[in-house]
Coordinates of C-alpha atoms in Angstrom, one line a residue:
M1 CA 4.7 -71.7 -29.5
G2 CA 1.3 -70.2 -28.8
L3 CA 0.9 -66.5 -28.2
F4 CA -0.2 -65.3 -24.8
F5 CA -1.8 -61.9 -24.3
V6 CA -1.7 -60.2 -20.9
A7 CA -4.3 -57.5 -20.2
C8 CA -2.5 -54.6 -18.7
R9 CA -4.2 -51.6 -17.0
W10 CA -2.3 -48.4 -16.8
P11 CA -2.4 -46.7 -13.5
A12 CA -4.8 -43.9 -13.3
P13 CA -3.2 -40.5 -13.5
V14 CA -2.4 -38.9 -10.2
P15 CA -4.4 -35.7 -9.9
T16 CA -2.2 -32.7 -9.7
M17 CA -2.7 -30.4 -6.7
R18 CA -3.3 -26.8 -7.5
R19 CA -0.4 -24.7 -6.4
M20 CA -1.5 -22.0 -4.0
S21 CA 0.0 -18.7 -5.1
H22 CA -1.6 -16.5 -2.4
L23 CA -3.4 -16.8 1.0
I24 CA -6.0 -14.2 2.0
L25 CA -7.8 -13.5 5.3
V26 CA -11.4 -12.3 5.3
G27 CA -12.9 -10.8 8.5
N28 CA -16.6 -11.8 8.9
A29 CA -18.0 -9.3 11.4
K30 CA -21.4 -10.9 11.9
S31 CA -20.3 -14.5 12.3
G32 CA -17.2 -13.5 14.3
T33 CA -14.8 -15.5 12.2
I34 CA -11.8 -15.0 10.0
S35 CA -11.7 -17.1 6.8
A36 CA -8.3 -18.2 5.5
I37 CA -8.7 -18.8 1.8
G38 CA -6.0 -20.0 -0.6
L39 CA -6.0 -18.9 -4.2
T40 CA -4.1 -19.5 -7.4
E41 CA -3.9 -17.0 -10.3
E42 CA -7.3 -18.3 -11.5
S43 CA -9.4 -19.6 -8.6
F44 CA -10.0 -19.9 -4.9
S45 CA -9.3 -23.1 -2.9
E46 CA -10.8 -24.4 0.3
T47 CA -11.7 -22.1 3.2
V48 CA -10.6 -22.6 6.9
N49 CA -12.6 -20.6 9.4
S50 CA -11.3 -19.6 12.9
K51 CA -13.6 -18.2 15.6
V52 CA -12.3 -14.8 16.7
G53 CA -15.2 -12.7 18.1
V54 CA -18.3 -10.9 16.9
G55 CA -17.5 -7.6 15.2
C56 CA -14.1 -8.8 14.0
S57 CA -13.3 -6.8 10.9
T58 CA -10.3 -4.5 10.5
F59 CA -6.9 -6.2 10.9
A60 CA -3.2 -5.8 10.1
I61 CA -0.8 -8.7 9.3
S62 CA 2.9 -8.8 10.1
R63 CA 5.5 -9.0 7.3
D64 CA 6.3 -12.6 8.1
G65 CA 2.6 -13.5 7.9
R66 CA 2.6 -15.1 11.4
T67 CA 0.9 -12.4 13.5
V68 CA -2.6 -10.8 13.0
H69 CA -3.9 -7.9 15.0
V70 CA -7.7 -7.7 14.7
A71 CA -10.3 -5.5 16.2
V72 CA -13.3 -7.2 17.8
K73 CA -16.4 -6.0 19.7
D74 CA -17.4 -9.1 21.6
P75 CA -17.4 -9.5 24.6
D76 CA -15.7 -6.0 24.8
P77 CA -13.9 -3.8 22.3
A78 CA -10.4 -5.0 22.0
I79 CA -7.3 -5.6 19.8
V80 CA -6.9 -9.3 19.6
T81 CA -3.5 -10.7 18.6
L82 CA -3.5 -14.0 16.7
E83 CA -0.9 -16.4 15.4
L84 CA -1.5 -17.8 11.9
D85 CA -0.4 -21.4 11.3
G86 CA 0.6 -21.4 7.6
E87 CA 0.1 -25.1 7.3
T88 CA -3.3 -25.5 8.8
R89 CA -4.4 -21.9 8.2
R90 CA -5.8 -21.8 11.7
L91 CA -5.6 -18.7 14.0
R92 CA -4.7 -19.0 17.6
E93 CA -5.2 -16.2 20.1
L94 CA -2.0 -14.9 21.8
G95 CA -3.6 -12.1 23.8
R96 CA -5.9 -9.2 23.8
R97 CA -5.8 -5.5 24.7
E98 CA -9.1 -4.0 25.7
V99 CA -9.9 -0.5 24.3
D100 CA -12.5 2.1 25.2
D101 CA -14.5 1.9 22.0
A102 CA -14.9 -0.3 18.9
L103 CA -12.2 0.3 16.3
A104 CA -12.7 1.1 12.6
Y105 CA -9.1 0.7 11.5
V106 CA -5.9 -1.1 12.6
A107 CA -2.5 -0.5 11.0
L108 CA 1.1 -1.6 11.8
T109 CA 4.0 0.9 11.6
P110 CA 6.6 -0.2 9.0
D111 CA 9.1 -1.3 11.7
E112 CA 6.3 -3.3 13.4
S113 CA 7.0 -1.7 16.7
T114 CA 3.5 -0.1 17.1
V115 CA -0.1 -0.7 16.3
L116 CA -2.0 2.4 15.2
V117 CA -5.8 2.4 15.7
A118 CA -8.7 4.6 14.8
S119 CA -12.1 4.6 16.6
Y120 CA -15.1 5.8 14.7
D121 CA -17.6 5.6 17.6
G122 CA -15.2 7.0 20.2
G123 CA -13.7 9.7 18.0
W124 CA -10.1 9.0 18.9
G125 CA -6.9 7.4 17.5
A126 CA -4.0 5.9 19.4
A127 CA -0.6 4.3 19.3
H128 CA 0.0 1.0 21.1
P129 CA 3.6 -0.1 21.2
L130 CA 4.2 -3.8 20.8
S131 CA 6.1 -6.1 23.2
D132 CA 6.5 -9.8 22.4
R133 CA 4.0 -9.2 19.6
L134 CA 1.3 -7.9 22.0
P135 CA -0.1 -4.4 22.1
Q136 CA 0.8 -2.5 25.3
P137 CA -1.1 0.5 26.8
A138 CA -1.5 3.5 24.4
T139 CA 1.3 6.1 24.6
S140 CA -0.3 8.7 22.4
R141 CA -3.9 9.7 21.6
I142 CA -5.6 12.1 19.1
E143 CA -9.2 13.2 19.1
C144 CA -11.4 14.0 16.1
R145 CA -15.0 13.0 15.4
N146 CA -15.6 9.7 13.7
L147 CA -12.0 8.7 12.9
H148 CA -12.3 6.1 10.1
A149 CA -8.7 5.2 9.1
V150 CA -5.0 5.6 9.8
V151 CA -2.1 4.9 7.5
P152 CA 1.6 5.3 8.3
S153 CA 4.2 6.5 5.7
A154 CA 6.7 3.9 4.4
D155 CA 9.5 5.4 6.4
G156 CA 7.5 5.4 9.6
A157 CA 8.0 9.2 10.1
H158 CA 4.4 10.2 9.8
A159 CA 0.9 8.8 9.9
Y160 CA -2.5 10.1 8.7
F161 CA -5.9 9.8 10.3
A162 CA -9.1 10.4 8.3
S163 CA -11.9 12.2 10.3
L164 CA -15.3 11.6 8.7
G165 CA -17.1 13.8 11.3
D166 CA -14.7 16.8 11.1
D167 CA -14.1 16.6 7.3
L168 CA -10.3 16.6 7.7
I169 CA -7.1 14.6 7.7
A170 CA -5.0 14.7 10.8
P171 CA -1.3 14.1 10.2
V172 CA 1.0 13.1 13.1
R173 CA 4.7 12.9 13.4
M174 CA 5.9 9.5 14.7
T175 CA 8.3 9.6 17.6
A176 CA 9.9 7.0 19.9
E177 CA 7.2 7.9 22.4
G178 CA 4.3 7.6 20.0
F179 CA 3.2 10.6 17.9
E180 CA 3.0 14.4 17.9
P181 CA 0.0 16.0 16.2
M182 CA 0.6 18.3 13.2
P183 CA -1.7 20.9 11.7
T184 CA -4.9 19.3 10.3
V185 CA -5.8 19.4 6.6
D186 CA -9.3 20.4 5.6
C187 CA -11.3 18.3 3.2
P188 CA -14.4 19.4 1.2
A189 CA -17.2 20.2 3.7
G190 CA -19.8 17.5 4.0
S191 CA -17.7 14.9 2.1
G192 CA -17.1 12.5 4.9
P193 CA -13.4 11.5 4.6
R194 CA -13.2 7.7 5.0
H195 CA -10.2 5.7 3.8
L196 CA -6.7 6.6 2.7
V197 CA -3.9 5.1 0.7
L198 CA -0.3 6.3 0.0
S199 CA 1.4 6.0 -3.4
E200 CA 4.5 3.8 -3.7
D201 CA 6.7 6.8 -4.0
Q202 CA 5.0 8.4 -1.0
E203 CA 4.4 11.6 -2.9
S204 CA 0.6 11.3 -3.1
L205 CA -2.0 10.5 -0.5
Y206 CA -5.4 9.4 -1.9
L207 CA -8.7 9.8 0.0
L208 CA -12.1 8.3 -0.7
T209 CA -15.0 10.2 0.8
E210 CA -18.1 8.4 2.1
F211 CA -20.9 10.9 1.5
T212 CA -19.8 12.3 -1.9
G213 CA -17.9 9.3 -3.2
E214 CA -15.0 11.3 -4.4
A215 CA -11.4 10.1 -4.9
V216 CA -9.2 13.1 -3.8
R217 CA -5.5 13.4 -4.2
F218 CA -3.2 15.3 -1.8
A219 CA 0.4 16.1 -2.8
R220 CA 2.7 15.0 0.0
D221 CA 6.0 16.5 1.1
A222 CA 8.0 13.4 2.0
G223 CA 10.3 15.4 4.3
T224 CA 7.8 17.4 6.3
G225 CA 4.8 15.1 5.9
Q226 CA 2.6 18.1 4.9
L227 CA -0.3 17.6 2.5
T228 CA -1.7 19.9 -0.2
Q229 CA -5.1 19.1 -1.8
Q230 CA -5.0 18.6 -5.6
E231 CA -7.6 17.1 -8.0
S232 CA -10.6 14.9 -7.3
V233 CA -12.5 12.4 -9.5
P234 CA -15.9 10.6 -8.8
G235 CA -15.2 7.2 -7.3
H236 CA -18.8 6.0 -8.0
D237 CA -21.1 5.5 -10.9
T238 CA -22.5 9.0 -11.7
T239 CA -25.2 7.6 -14.1
R240 CA -27.2 5.8 -11.4
G241 CA -28.9 8.8 -9.7
L242 CA -27.1 8.6 -6.4
A243 CA -27.5 11.7 -4.2
T244 CA -25.0 13.1 -1.7
S245 CA -25.3 11.5 1.7
E246 CA -24.9 12.9 5.2
Y247 CA -24.1 11.6 8.7
G248 CA -27.0 9.5 10.1
A249 CA -28.7 9.0 6.8
D250 CA -29.7 5.6 5.5
P251 CA -27.9 5.2 2.1
R252 CA -29.8 2.1 0.9
A253 CA -33.2 3.4 1.8
N254 CA -32.7 6.8 0.2
H255 CA -30.4 5.8 -2.6
L256 CA -27.4 7.9 -1.4
I257 CA -23.7 7.7 -2.1
W258 CA -22.0 5.3 0.2
G259 CA -18.2 5.3 -0.5
A260 CA -16.2 2.5 1.2
D261 CA -12.7 1.5 0.3
L262 CA -9.8 2.3 -2.1
H263 CA -6.6 0.7 -3.2
L264 CA -3.9 1.3 -5.9
A265 CA -3.6 -1.5 -8.5
G266 CA -1.4 -2.6 -11.4
R267 CA 1.9 -0.8 -11.0
G268 CA 0.1 2.1 -9.4
Q269 CA -1.6 3.2 -12.6
W270 CA -5.1 2.5 -11.4
L271 CA -7.0 3.6 -8.3
L272 CA -9.9 1.3 -7.4
C273 CA -12.8 2.5 -5.3
T274 CA -15.9 0.7 -3.9
E275 CA -19.4 2.2 -3.5
R276 CA -21.9 0.2 -1.4
T277 CA -25.4 1.4 -2.4
E278 CA -25.0 0.4 -6.1
S279 CA -22.4 -2.3 -5.3
T280 CA -19.7 -1.1 -7.8
L281 CA -16.0 -1.1 -8.1
T282 CA -14.7 2.0 -10.0
A283 CA -11.3 2.1 -11.7
I284 CA -9.6 5.6 -12.1
A285 CA -6.5 6.2 -14.2
V286 CA -3.4 7.4 -12.4
S287 CA -0.5 9.1 -14.3
D288 CA 3.2 8.4 -13.8
E289 CA 3.2 11.5 -11.6
G290 CA 0.4 10.2 -9.5
V291 CA -2.3 12.6 -10.9
L292 CA -5.8 11.2 -11.0
G293 CA -7.3 11.0 -14.5
E294 CA -10.7 9.8 -15.8
Q295 CA -12.8 6.8 -14.8
V296 CA -11.8 3.9 -17.1
G297 CA -14.4 1.4 -15.9
I298 CA -17.1 0.5 -13.5
T299 CA -17.7 -3.1 -12.5
G300 CA -20.8 -4.4 -10.7
T301 CA -19.6 -6.6 -7.8
E302 CA -20.5 -8.3 -4.5
E303 CA -23.5 -6.7 -2.7
Q304 CA -22.4 -3.9 -0.3
P305 CA -18.7 -4.2 -1.0
R306 CA -17.2 -2.5 2.1
G307 CA -13.8 -4.0 1.8
F308 CA -11.4 -5.3 -0.9
A309 CA -7.7 -6.0 -1.4
V310 CA -5.1 -6.1 -4.2
S311 CA -2.4 -8.7 -4.5
P312 CA 1.2 -7.6 -3.9
D313 CA 1.9 -7.8 -7.6
G314 CA -1.0 -5.5 -8.2
H315 CA -2.9 -7.8 -10.7
L316 CA -5.4 -9.7 -8.6
V317 CA -8.3 -8.1 -6.8
V318 CA -10.6 -9.7 -4.1
V319 CA -13.8 -8.0 -3.2
V320 CA -16.1 -9.1 -0.3
G321 CA -19.8 -8.3 0.1
E322 CA -21.3 -7.5 3.5
R323 CA -24.7 -8.5 2.3
S324 CA -23.8 -11.3 -0.1
G325 CA -21.5 -13.3 2.3
H326 CA -19.2 -14.1 -0.7
A327 CA -15.9 -13.0 -2.2
T328 CA -15.1 -12.5 -5.9
L329 CA -11.7 -12.9 -7.4
Y330 CA -10.8 -10.6 -10.4
R331 CA -7.8 -10.3 -12.6
L332 CA -6.9 -6.7 -13.6
T333 CA -6.5 -6.3 -17.4
D334 CA -4.0 -4.0 -19.1
D335 CA -6.7 -1.3 -19.7
G336 CA -7.8 -1.2 -16.1
G337 CA -10.7 -3.6 -16.5
L338 CA -11.6 -6.4 -14.1
R339 CA -12.1 -9.9 -15.4
E340 CA -14.0 -12.2 -12.9
Q341 CA -12.1 -15.4 -12.2
D342 CA -13.9 -17.1 -9.3
R343 CA -16.4 -16.7 -6.4
I344 CA -16.5 -18.3 -3.0
A345 CA -18.7 -18.2 0.2
T346 CA -17.1 -16.7 3.3
G347 CA -18.6 -16.2 6.7
E348 CA -21.5 -13.9 7.5
G349 CA -21.0 -10.1 7.0
P350 CA -17.5 -10.1 5.4
N351 CA -16.1 -6.6 5.4
W352 CA -12.3 -6.8 5.4
V353 CA -9.8 -8.7 3.3
R354 CA -6.0 -8.7 3.1
F355 CA -3.4 -10.8 1.3
V356 CA -1.0 -12.6 3.7
P357 CA 2.6 -11.8 2.9
A358 CA 4.4 -14.7 1.3

């Protein structure tokens, strides 16, 4: 019997889809969009852009990842409430609450009953209770010059406003009706308090100043909410000849310090700070007791890095550049260093980024 040979072709291997481990949202102020970008531990995936409104930047995301409260300037200053479709990554507007002035910061109270806002241009902060996910008229208001940020404590008992114009932090006591002002806490004169972050144990509040680029720690009494100023460490590259800035100055034209954002990373053992004139990301060591130590590294990053975010596990960092129109993904190393993993285009003028809760 003769032998017959049959040519066989093995099926081509089916490409494996990269498993998305995180989803981030990026606010692109100039293009008026929010970019939804998936990422794995090593790289970004495709971007889905949703039109929101020019000036969209600061936003807060609900714990279930479905609701986003974002500040916009166009056609009028407002808090726009959006619903995020986890499958399509599209954002759909649910409603908007017009406000008197553009907002610099939006935060949700831990019980998600209230949206806290801070207006830099208007010099006021307010509490907007939520009903059916939508902000209602403000029930409380505080006034300080150039309010730049507000962060609530984890138990929802207190919140802290940073006033760049008055060089102070304004604590408030949260109540069922809104909030009650407490005695303010002075910051170094001319420093320009900008952004705040609380430690996981809630016993330290960290501040980044805009004009002096300092990371400042305040010890916090968890019961009373009172703050006491402690040590400070430069949150910028001191070898690049940057001079102290002031209100109304042009940092880029005059090579001045331009501090921007700060977040804790790792297991809280590193404090990361961005500076926009030299486009750097500085890592500062943090002790087990929350005390600030020395700078452990400075990384050149996206041009004019106003905003960045750290993943919930503390090991991934995403930085966006207002002037570059891109985002860079880093992995935090054991010594506080940042190893670049990937880079992707966003919309125009990205200045805010947050991880969507899983």
